[in-house]
Every structure is written in C-alpha cells, then in structure tokens.
Coordinates of N, CA and C in Angstrom, one line a residue:
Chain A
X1 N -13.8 -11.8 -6.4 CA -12.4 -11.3 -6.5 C -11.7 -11.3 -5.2
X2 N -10.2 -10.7 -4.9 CA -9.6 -10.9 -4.4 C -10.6 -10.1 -3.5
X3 N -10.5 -9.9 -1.7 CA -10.5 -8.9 -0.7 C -9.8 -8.9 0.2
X4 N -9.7 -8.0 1.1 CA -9.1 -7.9 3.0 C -10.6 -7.5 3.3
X5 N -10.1 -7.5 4.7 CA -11.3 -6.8 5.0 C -10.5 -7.3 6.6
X6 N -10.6 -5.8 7.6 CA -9.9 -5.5 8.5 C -10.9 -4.8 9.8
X7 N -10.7 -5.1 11.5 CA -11.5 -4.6 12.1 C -11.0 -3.4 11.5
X8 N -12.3 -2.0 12.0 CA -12.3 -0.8 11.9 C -11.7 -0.1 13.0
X9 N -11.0 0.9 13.1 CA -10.4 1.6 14.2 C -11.1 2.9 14.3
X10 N -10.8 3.9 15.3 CA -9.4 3.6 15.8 C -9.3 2.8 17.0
X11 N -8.4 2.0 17.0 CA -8.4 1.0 18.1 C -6.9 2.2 19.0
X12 N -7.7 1.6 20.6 CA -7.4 2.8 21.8 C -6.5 2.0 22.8
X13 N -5.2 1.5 22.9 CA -5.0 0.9 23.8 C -3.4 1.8 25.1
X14 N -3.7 0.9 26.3 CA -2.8 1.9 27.3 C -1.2 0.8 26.7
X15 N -0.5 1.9 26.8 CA 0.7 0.9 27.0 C 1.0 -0.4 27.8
X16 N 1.8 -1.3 27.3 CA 1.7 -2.5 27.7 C 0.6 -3.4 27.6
X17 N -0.6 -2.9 27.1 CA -1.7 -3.8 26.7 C -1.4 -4.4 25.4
X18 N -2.6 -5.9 25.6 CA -2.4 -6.6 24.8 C -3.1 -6.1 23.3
X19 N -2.6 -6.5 22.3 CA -3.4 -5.7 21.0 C -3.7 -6.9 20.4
X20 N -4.8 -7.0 19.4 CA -5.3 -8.0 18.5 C -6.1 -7.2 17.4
X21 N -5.2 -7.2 16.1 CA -6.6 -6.1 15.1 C -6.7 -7.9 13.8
X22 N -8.2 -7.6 13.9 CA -8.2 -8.4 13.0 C -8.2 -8.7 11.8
X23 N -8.3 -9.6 10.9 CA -7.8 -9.7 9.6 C -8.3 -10.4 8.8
X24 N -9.5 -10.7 8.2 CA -9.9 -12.1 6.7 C -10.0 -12.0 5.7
X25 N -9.7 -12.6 4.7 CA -9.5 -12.3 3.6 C -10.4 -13.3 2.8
X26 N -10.2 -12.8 1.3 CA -11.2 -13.6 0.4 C -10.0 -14.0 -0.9
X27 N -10.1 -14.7 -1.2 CA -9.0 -15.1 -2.5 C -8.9 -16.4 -3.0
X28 N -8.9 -16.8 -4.5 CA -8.6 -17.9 -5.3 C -6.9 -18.3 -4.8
X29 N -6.9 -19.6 -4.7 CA -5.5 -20.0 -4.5 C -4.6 -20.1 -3.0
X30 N -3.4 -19.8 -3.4 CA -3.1 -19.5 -1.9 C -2.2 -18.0 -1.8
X31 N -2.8 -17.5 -1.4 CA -2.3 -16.0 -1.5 C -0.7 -15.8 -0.4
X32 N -0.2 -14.7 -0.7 CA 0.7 -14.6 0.6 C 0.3 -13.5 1.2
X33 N 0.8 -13.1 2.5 CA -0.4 -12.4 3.3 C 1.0 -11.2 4.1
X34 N 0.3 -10.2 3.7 CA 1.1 -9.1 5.0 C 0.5 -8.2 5.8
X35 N 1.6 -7.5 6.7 CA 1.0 -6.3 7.4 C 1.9 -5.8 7.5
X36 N 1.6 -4.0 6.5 CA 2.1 -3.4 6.4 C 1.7 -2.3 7.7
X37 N 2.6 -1.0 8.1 CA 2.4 -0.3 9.0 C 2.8 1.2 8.1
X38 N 2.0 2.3 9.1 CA 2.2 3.3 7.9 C 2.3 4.2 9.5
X39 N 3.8 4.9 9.7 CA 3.7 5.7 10.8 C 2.8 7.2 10.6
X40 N 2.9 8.0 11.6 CA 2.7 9.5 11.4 C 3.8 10.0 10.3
X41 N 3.5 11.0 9.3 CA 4.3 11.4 8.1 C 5.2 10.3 7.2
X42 N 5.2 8.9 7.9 CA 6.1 8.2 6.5 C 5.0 7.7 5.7
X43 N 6.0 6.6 5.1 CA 5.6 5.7 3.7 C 5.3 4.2 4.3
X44 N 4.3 4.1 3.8 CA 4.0 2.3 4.4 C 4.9 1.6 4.5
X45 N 5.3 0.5 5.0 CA 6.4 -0.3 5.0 C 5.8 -1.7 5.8
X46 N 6.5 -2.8 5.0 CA 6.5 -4.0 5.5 C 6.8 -4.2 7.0
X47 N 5.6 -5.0 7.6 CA 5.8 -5.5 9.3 C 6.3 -6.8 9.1
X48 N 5.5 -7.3 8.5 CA 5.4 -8.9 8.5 C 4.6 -9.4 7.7
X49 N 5.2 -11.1 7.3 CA 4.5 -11.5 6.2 C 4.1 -13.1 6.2
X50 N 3.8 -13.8 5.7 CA 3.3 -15.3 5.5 C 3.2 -15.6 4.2
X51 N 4.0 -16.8 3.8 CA 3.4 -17.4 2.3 C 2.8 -18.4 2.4
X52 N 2.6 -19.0 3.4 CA 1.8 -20.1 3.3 C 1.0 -20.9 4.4
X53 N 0.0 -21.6 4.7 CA -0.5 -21.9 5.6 C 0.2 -22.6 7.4
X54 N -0.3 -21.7 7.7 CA 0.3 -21.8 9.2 C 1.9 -21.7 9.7
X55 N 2.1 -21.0 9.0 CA 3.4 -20.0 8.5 C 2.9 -18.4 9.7
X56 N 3.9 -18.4 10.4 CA 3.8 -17.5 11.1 C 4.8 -16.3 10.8
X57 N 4.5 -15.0 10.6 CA 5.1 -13.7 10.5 C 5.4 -13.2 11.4
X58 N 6.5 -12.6 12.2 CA 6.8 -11.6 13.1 C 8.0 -10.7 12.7
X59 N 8.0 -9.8 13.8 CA 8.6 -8.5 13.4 C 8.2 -7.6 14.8
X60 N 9.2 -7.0 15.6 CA 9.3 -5.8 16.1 C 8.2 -6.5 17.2
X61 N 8.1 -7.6 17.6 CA 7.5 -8.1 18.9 C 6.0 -8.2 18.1
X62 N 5.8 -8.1 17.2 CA 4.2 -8.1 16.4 C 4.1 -9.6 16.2
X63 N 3.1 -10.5 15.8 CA 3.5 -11.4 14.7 C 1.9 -12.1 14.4
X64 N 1.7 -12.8 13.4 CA 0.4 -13.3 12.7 C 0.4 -13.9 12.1
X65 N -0.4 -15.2 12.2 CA -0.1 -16.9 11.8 C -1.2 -16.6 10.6
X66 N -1.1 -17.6 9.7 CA -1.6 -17.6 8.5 C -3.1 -18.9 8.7
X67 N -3.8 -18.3 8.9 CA -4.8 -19.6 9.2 C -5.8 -19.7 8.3
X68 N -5.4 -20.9 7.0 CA -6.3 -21.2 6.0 C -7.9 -21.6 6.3
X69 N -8.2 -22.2 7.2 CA -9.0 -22.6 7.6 C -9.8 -21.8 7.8
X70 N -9.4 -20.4 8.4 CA -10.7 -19.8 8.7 C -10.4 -17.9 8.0
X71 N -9.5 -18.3 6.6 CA -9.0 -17.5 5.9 C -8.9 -16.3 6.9
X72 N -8.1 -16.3 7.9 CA -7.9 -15.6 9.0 C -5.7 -14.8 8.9
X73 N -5.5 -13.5 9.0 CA -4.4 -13.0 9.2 C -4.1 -12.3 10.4
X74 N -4.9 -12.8 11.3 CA -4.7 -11.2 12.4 C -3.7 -11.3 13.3
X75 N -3.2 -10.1 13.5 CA -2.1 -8.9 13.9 C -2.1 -9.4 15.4
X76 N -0.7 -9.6 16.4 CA -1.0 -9.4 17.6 C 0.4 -9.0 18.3
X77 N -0.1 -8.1 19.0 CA 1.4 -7.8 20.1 C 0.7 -8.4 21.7
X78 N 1.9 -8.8 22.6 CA 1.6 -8.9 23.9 C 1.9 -7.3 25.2
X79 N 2.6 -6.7 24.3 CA 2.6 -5.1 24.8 C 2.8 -4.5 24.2
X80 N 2.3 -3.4 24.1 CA 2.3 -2.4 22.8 C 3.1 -1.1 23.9
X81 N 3.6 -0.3 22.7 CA 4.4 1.0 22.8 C 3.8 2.0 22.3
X82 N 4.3 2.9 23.2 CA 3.7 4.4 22.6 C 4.1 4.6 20.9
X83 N 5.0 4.4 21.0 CA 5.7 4.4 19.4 C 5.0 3.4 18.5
X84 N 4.4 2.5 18.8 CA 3.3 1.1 17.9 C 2.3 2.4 17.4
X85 N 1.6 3.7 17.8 CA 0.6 4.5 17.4 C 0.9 4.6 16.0
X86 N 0.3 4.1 15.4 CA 0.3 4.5 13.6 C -0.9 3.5 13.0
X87 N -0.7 3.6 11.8 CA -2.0 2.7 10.9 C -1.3 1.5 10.4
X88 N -2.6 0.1 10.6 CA -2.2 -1.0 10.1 C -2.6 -1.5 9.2
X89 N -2.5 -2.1 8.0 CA -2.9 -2.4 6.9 C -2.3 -4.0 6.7
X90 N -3.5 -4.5 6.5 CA -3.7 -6.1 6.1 C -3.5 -6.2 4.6
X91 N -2.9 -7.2 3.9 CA -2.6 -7.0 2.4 C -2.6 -7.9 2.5
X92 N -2.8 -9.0 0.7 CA -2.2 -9.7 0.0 C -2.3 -10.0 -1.1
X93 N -1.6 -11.0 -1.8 CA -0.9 -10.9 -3.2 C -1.4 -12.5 -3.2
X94 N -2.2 -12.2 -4.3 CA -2.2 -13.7 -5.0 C -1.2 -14.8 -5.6
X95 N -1.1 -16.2 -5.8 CA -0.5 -16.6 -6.1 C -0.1 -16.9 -7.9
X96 N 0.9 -16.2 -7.9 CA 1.5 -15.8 -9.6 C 1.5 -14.5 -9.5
X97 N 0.2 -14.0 -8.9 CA -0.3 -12.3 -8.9 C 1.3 -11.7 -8.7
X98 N 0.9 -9.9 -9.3 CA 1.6 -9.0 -9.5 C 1.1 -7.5 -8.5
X99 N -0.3 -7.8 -8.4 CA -1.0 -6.7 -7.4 C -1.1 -7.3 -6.1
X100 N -1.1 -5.9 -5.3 CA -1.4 -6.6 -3.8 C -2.0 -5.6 -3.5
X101 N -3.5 -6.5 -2.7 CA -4.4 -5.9 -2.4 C -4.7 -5.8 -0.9
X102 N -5.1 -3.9 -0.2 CA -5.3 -4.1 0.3 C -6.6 -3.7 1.6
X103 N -6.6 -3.5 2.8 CA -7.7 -3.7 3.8 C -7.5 -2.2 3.9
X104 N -8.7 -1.7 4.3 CA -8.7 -0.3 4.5 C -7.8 0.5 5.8
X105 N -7.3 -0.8 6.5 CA -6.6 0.0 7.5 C -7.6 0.6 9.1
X106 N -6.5 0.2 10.1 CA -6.8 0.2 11.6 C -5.8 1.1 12.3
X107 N -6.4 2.0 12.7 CA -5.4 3.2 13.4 C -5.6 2.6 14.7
X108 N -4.1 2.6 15.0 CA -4.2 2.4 16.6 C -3.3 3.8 17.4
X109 N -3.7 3.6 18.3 CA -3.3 4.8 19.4 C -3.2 4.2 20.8
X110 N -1.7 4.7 21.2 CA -1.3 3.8 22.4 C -1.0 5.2 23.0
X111 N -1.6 4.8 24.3 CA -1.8 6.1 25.6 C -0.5 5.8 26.5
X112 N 0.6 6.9 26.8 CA 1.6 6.8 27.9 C 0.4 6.3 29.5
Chain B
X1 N 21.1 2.0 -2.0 CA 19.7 2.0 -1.9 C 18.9 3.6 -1.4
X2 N 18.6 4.2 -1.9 CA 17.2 5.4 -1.6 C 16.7 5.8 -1.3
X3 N 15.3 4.4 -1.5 CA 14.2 4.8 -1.2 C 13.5 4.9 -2.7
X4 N 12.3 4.8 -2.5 CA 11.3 5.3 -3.3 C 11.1 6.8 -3.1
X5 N 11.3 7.9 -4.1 CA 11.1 8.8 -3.9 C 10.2 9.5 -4.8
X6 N 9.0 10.5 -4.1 CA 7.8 10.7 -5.1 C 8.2 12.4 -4.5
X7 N 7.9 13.5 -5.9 CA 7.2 14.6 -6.1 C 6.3 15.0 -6.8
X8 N 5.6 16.1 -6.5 CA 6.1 17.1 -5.4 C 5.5 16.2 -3.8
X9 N 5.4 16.6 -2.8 CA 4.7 16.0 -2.0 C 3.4 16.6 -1.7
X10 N 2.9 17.7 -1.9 CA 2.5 18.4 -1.9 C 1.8 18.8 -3.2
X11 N 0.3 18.8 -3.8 CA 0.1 19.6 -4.6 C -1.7 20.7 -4.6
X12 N -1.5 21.7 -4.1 CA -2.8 22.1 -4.2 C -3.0 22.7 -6.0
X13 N -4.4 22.6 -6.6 CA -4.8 22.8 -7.7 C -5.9 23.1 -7.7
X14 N -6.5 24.2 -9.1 CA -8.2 24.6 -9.1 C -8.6 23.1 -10.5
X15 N -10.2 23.0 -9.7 CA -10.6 22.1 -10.7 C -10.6 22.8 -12.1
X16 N -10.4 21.3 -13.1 CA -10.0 21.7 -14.5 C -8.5 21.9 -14.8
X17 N -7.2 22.3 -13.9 CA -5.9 22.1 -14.3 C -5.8 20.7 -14.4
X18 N -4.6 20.6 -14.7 CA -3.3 19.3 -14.8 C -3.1 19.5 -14.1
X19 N -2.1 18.1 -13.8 CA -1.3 17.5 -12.6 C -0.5 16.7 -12.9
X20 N 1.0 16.5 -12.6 CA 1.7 15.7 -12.9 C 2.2 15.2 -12.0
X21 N 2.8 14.1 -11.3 CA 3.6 13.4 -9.7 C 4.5 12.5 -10.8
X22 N 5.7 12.3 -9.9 CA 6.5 11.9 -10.6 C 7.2 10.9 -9.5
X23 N 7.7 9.6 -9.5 CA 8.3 8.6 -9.3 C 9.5 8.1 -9.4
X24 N 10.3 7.8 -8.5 CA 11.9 7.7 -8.6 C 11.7 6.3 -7.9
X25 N 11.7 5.2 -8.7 CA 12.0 3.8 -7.8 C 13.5 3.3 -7.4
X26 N 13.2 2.3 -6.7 CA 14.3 2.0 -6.1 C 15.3 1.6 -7.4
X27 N 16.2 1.6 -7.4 CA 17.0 1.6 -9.5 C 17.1 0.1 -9.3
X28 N 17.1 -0.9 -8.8 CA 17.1 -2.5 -9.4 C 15.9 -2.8 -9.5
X29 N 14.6 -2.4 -8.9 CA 13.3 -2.3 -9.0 C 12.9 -2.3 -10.3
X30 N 12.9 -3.7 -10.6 CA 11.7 -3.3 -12.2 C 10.2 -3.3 -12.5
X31 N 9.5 -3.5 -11.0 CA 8.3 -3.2 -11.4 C 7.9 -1.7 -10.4
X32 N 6.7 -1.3 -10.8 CA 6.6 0.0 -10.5 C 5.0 -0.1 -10.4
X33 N 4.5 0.3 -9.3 CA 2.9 0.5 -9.1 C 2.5 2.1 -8.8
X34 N 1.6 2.2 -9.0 CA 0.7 3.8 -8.5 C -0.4 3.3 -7.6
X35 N -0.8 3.8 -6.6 CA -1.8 3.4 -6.2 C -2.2 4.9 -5.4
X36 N -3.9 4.7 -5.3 CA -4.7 5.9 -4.8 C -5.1 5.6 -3.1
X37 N -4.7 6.5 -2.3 CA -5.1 6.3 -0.8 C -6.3 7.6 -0.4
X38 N -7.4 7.5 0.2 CA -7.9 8.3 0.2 C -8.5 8.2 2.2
X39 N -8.6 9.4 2.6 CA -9.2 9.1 3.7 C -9.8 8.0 4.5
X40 N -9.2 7.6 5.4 CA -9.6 6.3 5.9 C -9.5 5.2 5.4
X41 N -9.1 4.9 4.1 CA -8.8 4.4 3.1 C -7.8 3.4 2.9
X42 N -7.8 2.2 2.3 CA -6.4 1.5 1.7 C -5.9 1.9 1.0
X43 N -4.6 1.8 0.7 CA -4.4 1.9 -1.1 C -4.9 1.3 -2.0
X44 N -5.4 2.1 -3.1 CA -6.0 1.4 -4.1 C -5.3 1.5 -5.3
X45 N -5.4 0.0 -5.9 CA -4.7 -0.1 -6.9 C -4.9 0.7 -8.2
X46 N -3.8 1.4 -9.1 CA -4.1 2.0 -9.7 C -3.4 1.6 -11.1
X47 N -2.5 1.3 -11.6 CA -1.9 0.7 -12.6 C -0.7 0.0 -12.1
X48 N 0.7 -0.5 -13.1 CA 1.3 -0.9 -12.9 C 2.1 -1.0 -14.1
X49 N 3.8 -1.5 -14.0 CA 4.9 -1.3 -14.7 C 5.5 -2.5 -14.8
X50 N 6.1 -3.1 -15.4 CA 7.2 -4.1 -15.3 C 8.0 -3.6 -16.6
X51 N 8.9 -3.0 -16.3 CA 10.4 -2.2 -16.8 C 9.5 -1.3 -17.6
X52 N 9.4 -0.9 -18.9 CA 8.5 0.1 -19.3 C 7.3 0.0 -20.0
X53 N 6.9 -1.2 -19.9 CA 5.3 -2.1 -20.0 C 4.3 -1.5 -19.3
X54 N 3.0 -0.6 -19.4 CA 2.2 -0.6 -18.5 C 1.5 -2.0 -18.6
X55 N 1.2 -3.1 -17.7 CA 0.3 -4.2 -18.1 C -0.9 -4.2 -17.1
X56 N -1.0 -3.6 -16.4 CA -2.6 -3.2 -16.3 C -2.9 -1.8 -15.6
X57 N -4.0 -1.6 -15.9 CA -4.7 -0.5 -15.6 C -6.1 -0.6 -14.9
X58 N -6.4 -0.3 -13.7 CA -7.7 -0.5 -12.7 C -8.7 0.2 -13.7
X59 N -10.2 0.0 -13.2 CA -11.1 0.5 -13.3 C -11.3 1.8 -12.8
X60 N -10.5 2.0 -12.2 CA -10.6 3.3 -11.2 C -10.0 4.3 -12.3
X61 N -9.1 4.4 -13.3 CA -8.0 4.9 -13.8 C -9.1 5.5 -14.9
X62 N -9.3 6.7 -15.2 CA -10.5 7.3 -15.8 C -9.2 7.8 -16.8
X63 N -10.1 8.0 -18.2 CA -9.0 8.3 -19.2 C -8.7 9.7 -18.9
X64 N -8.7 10.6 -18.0 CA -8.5 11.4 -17.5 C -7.0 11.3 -16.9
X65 N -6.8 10.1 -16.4 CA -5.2 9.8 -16.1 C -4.5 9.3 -17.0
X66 N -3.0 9.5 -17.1 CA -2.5 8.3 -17.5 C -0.8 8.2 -17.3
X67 N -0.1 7.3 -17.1 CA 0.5 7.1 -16.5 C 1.7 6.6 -17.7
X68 N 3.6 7.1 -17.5 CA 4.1 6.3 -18.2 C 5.4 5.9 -17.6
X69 N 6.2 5.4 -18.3 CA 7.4 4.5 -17.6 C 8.6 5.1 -18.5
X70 N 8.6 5.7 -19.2 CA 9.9 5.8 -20.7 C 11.4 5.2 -19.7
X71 N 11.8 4.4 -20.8 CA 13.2 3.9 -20.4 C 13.2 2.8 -19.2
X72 N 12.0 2.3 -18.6 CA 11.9 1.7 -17.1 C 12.7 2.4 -16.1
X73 N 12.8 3.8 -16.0 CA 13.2 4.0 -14.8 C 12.1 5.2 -13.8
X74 N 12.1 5.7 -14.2 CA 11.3 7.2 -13.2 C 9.8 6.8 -13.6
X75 N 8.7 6.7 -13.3 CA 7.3 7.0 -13.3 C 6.9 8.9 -13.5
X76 N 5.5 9.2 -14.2 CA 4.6 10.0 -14.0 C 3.5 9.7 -14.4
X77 N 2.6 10.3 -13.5 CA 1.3 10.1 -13.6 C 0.4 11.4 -13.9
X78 N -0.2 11.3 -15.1 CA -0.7 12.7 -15.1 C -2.2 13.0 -14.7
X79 N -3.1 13.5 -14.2 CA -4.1 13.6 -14.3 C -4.8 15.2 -14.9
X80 N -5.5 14.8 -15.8 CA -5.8 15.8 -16.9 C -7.1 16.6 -16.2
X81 N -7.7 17.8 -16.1 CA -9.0 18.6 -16.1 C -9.3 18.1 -14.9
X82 N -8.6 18.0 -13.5 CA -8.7 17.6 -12.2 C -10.2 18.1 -11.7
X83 N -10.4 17.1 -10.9 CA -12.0 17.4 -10.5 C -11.5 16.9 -8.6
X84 N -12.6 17.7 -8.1 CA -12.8 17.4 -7.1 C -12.2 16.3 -6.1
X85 N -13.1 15.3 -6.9 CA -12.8 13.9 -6.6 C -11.8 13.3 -6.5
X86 N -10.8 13.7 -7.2 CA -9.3 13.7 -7.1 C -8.7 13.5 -6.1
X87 N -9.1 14.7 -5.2 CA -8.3 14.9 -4.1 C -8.1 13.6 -3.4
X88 N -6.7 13.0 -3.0 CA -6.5 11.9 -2.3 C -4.6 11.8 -2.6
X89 N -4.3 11.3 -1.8 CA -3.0 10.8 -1.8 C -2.6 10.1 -2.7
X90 N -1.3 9.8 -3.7 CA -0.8 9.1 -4.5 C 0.1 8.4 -4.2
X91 N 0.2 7.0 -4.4 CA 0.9 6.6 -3.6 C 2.2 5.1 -5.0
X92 N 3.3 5.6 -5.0 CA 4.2 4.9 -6.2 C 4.9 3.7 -4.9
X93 N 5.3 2.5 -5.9 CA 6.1 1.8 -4.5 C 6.0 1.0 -6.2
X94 N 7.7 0.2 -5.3 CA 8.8 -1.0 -6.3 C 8.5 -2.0 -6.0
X95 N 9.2 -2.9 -6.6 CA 9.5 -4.0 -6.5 C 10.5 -5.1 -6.8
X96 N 11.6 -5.7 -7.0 CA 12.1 -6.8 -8.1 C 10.9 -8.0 -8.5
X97 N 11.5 -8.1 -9.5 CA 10.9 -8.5 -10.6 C 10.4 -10.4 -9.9
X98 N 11.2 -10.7 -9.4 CA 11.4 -12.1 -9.1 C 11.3 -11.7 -7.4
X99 N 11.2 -11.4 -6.6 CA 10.9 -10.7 -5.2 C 10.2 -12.1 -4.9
X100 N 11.1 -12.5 -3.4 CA 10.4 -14.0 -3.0 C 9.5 -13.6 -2.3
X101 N 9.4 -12.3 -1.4 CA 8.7 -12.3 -0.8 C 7.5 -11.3 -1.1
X102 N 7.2 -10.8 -2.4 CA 6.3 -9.8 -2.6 C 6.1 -8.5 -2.2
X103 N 7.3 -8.2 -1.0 CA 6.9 -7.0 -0.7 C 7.2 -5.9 -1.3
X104 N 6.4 -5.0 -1.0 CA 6.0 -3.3 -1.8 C 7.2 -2.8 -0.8
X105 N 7.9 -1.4 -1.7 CA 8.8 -0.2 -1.3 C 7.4 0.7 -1.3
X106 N 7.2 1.6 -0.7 CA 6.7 2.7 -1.0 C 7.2 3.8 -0.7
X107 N 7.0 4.8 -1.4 CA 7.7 6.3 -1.4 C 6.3 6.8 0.1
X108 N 7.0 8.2 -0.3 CA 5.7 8.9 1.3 C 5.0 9.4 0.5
X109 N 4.5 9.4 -0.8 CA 3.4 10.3 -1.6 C 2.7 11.5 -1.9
X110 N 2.5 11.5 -2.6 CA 2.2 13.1 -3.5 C 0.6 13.3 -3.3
X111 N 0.5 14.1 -1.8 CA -1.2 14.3 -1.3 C -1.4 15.7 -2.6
X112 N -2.8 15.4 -3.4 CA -3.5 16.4 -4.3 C -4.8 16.9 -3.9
X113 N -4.5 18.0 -3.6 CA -5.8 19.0 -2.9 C -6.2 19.8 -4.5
X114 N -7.7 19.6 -4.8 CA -7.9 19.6 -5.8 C -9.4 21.0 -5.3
X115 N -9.2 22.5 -5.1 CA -10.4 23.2 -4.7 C -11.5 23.2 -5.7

C-alpha cells in the first residue's frame, strides 16, 4: 500500500542553520507529494507541493524536488527561523486517489 | 472564506459515554475527511465525504464510530461507549471536488481526553 515515512525528530537546529528533514515514500503510480506544517496551537496547513517528477515545491524560503528515482521528497531550508519551530509532515495523494496519506511527522525547534 | 471550523475543541469524558465533534467545512468544499492524530503521530485517515456520500471508511473506524454528512454541508462524528483508547485528536479538513492541486483545509481539532 500507499506509505511516507519521515526522519524522526525532534530535529534541534540554531537559527540561520541549514535544515534537511527527510522524506520517502512507497506508492503505485505517480503520486503528488506535500509538506504540510502544523504550528504551536493551529491547524496543519499546506507548505509545499509537487505533482510530478522533478517538479520542485517551495514556499516561505522552504522548498523539495520530487525525485522519482529514489522515491525521495525531502524538505530543505538554507536558514531557518525561530518562527520555522513547529511539526513537519510529508504527505501524498495518489494518482486519481481521494485520500492523502501521511508521515508521522518531524518536530523541529530552532534556538534564538 | 472561514476556515474549517471543528467543535468543541476540547472534550474530556468517562469511559463508556458518547461523544459527538462536529465539522463546519469550507462551504464550496464538497469533499469532507475525518482523520485521527494521536501523539507523535500523523494523521490518520479515518473516513470521508464527497457532498453527502460517505465512500470510504478505514479499518481503524470500529462500529463504535460513525460518521454523517446530512445535506453535504456540516460533518459529525460520533463515537459511542468511549474507551480509553480514544483519547487522541480529531482532526476534519475540505476540499473541492476537482482541486488541482490536492490540498487538505484543516480545521485546529477536537482533542478527546477519554479518563
């Protein structure tokens, strides 16, 4: 069946460091691929997304190329913010699919 | 536009009551999902809506739940003789029907503390 599967956190970085959480997935077809972000007290919400191979997503200085080859989605900033501290979640939706499935999620925490 | 909006946000309960959460999607949104988040956790899928069709139902969804749509607009989800196990976050989010890009609305969810 469909999976994510996401490094584990919590990932610990200082401001202005570089971040990389990673991301692979398992799926029939060609899936479309996101990352959602879930702050302190909100509602998950869309970062970025990909529909198709080697199709790159960005958003908010974030962004993550879609690499079939090695069924790969992972996340990267070149400096993170105190405000980036929240949970990341890898998703995707199969192709025709109506569910979107996702990775258990990577808390990061960025130090002033 | 709204928002996805879920009540109560909050529910503590003794094992054995009911529970009901209730879902306000975004109003052009015709599809409608439930999903379960639990500590450390993804969301896990839990059923789904397209206007007031439920068309699937996870393995996870114990006939102890059940979920309806009347009229395609508002969601509830009920869970019957609450157990323990329960306890976890609920989590509703939209969609349009034809959505190029797939993405999920999600409300901020209805955490159930089940003693």
């Amino acid at each position: 069946g469909n999976s994510v599967t996401q490094m584990e956190g919590p990932v610990t970085l200082s401001e202005e460091a570089f971040l990389t959480i990673n991301c692979t997935y398992t799926a029939t077809g060609y899936p479309s691929l996101f990352w959602y972000v879930q702050y302190p007290g909100e509602g998950l919400q869309l970062l970025l997304k990909a529909t198709k191979a080697d199709d790159k997503g960005s958003n908010k200085g974030f962004e993550a190329t879609y690499r079939k080859e090695t069924t790969s989605f992972h996340l990267e900033k070149g400096s993170v913010q105190v405000s980036d501290s929240a949970v990341y979640f890898c998703a995707l939706v199969n192709t025709g699919g109506f569910k979107t499935i996702f990775g258990a999620g990577t808390r990061l925490f960025v130090k002033a | 536009d709204t928002g996805v909006s879920q009540n109560p946000r909050h529910k503590i309960t003794k094992r054995g009551q009911n529970v009901t959460f209730r879902c306000d999607p975004i109003s052009e949104h015709n599809r409608l999902y439930w999903y379960r988040q639990t500590l450390g956790q993804g969301p896990e899928f839990l059923t789904y809506f397209q206007n007031e069709a439920q068309l699937e139902k996870s393995r996870l969804l114990s006939d102890r739940f059940s979920a309806e749509r009347p009229k395609g607009s508002f969601s509830t989800l009920e869970i019957q003789r609450t157990e323990q196990g329960d306890s976890a976050m609920y989590l509703c989010a939209s969609r349009r029907d034809r959505s190029l890009t797939g993405e999920l609305f999600f409300g901020e969810g209805s955490r159930l503390t089940v003693l």
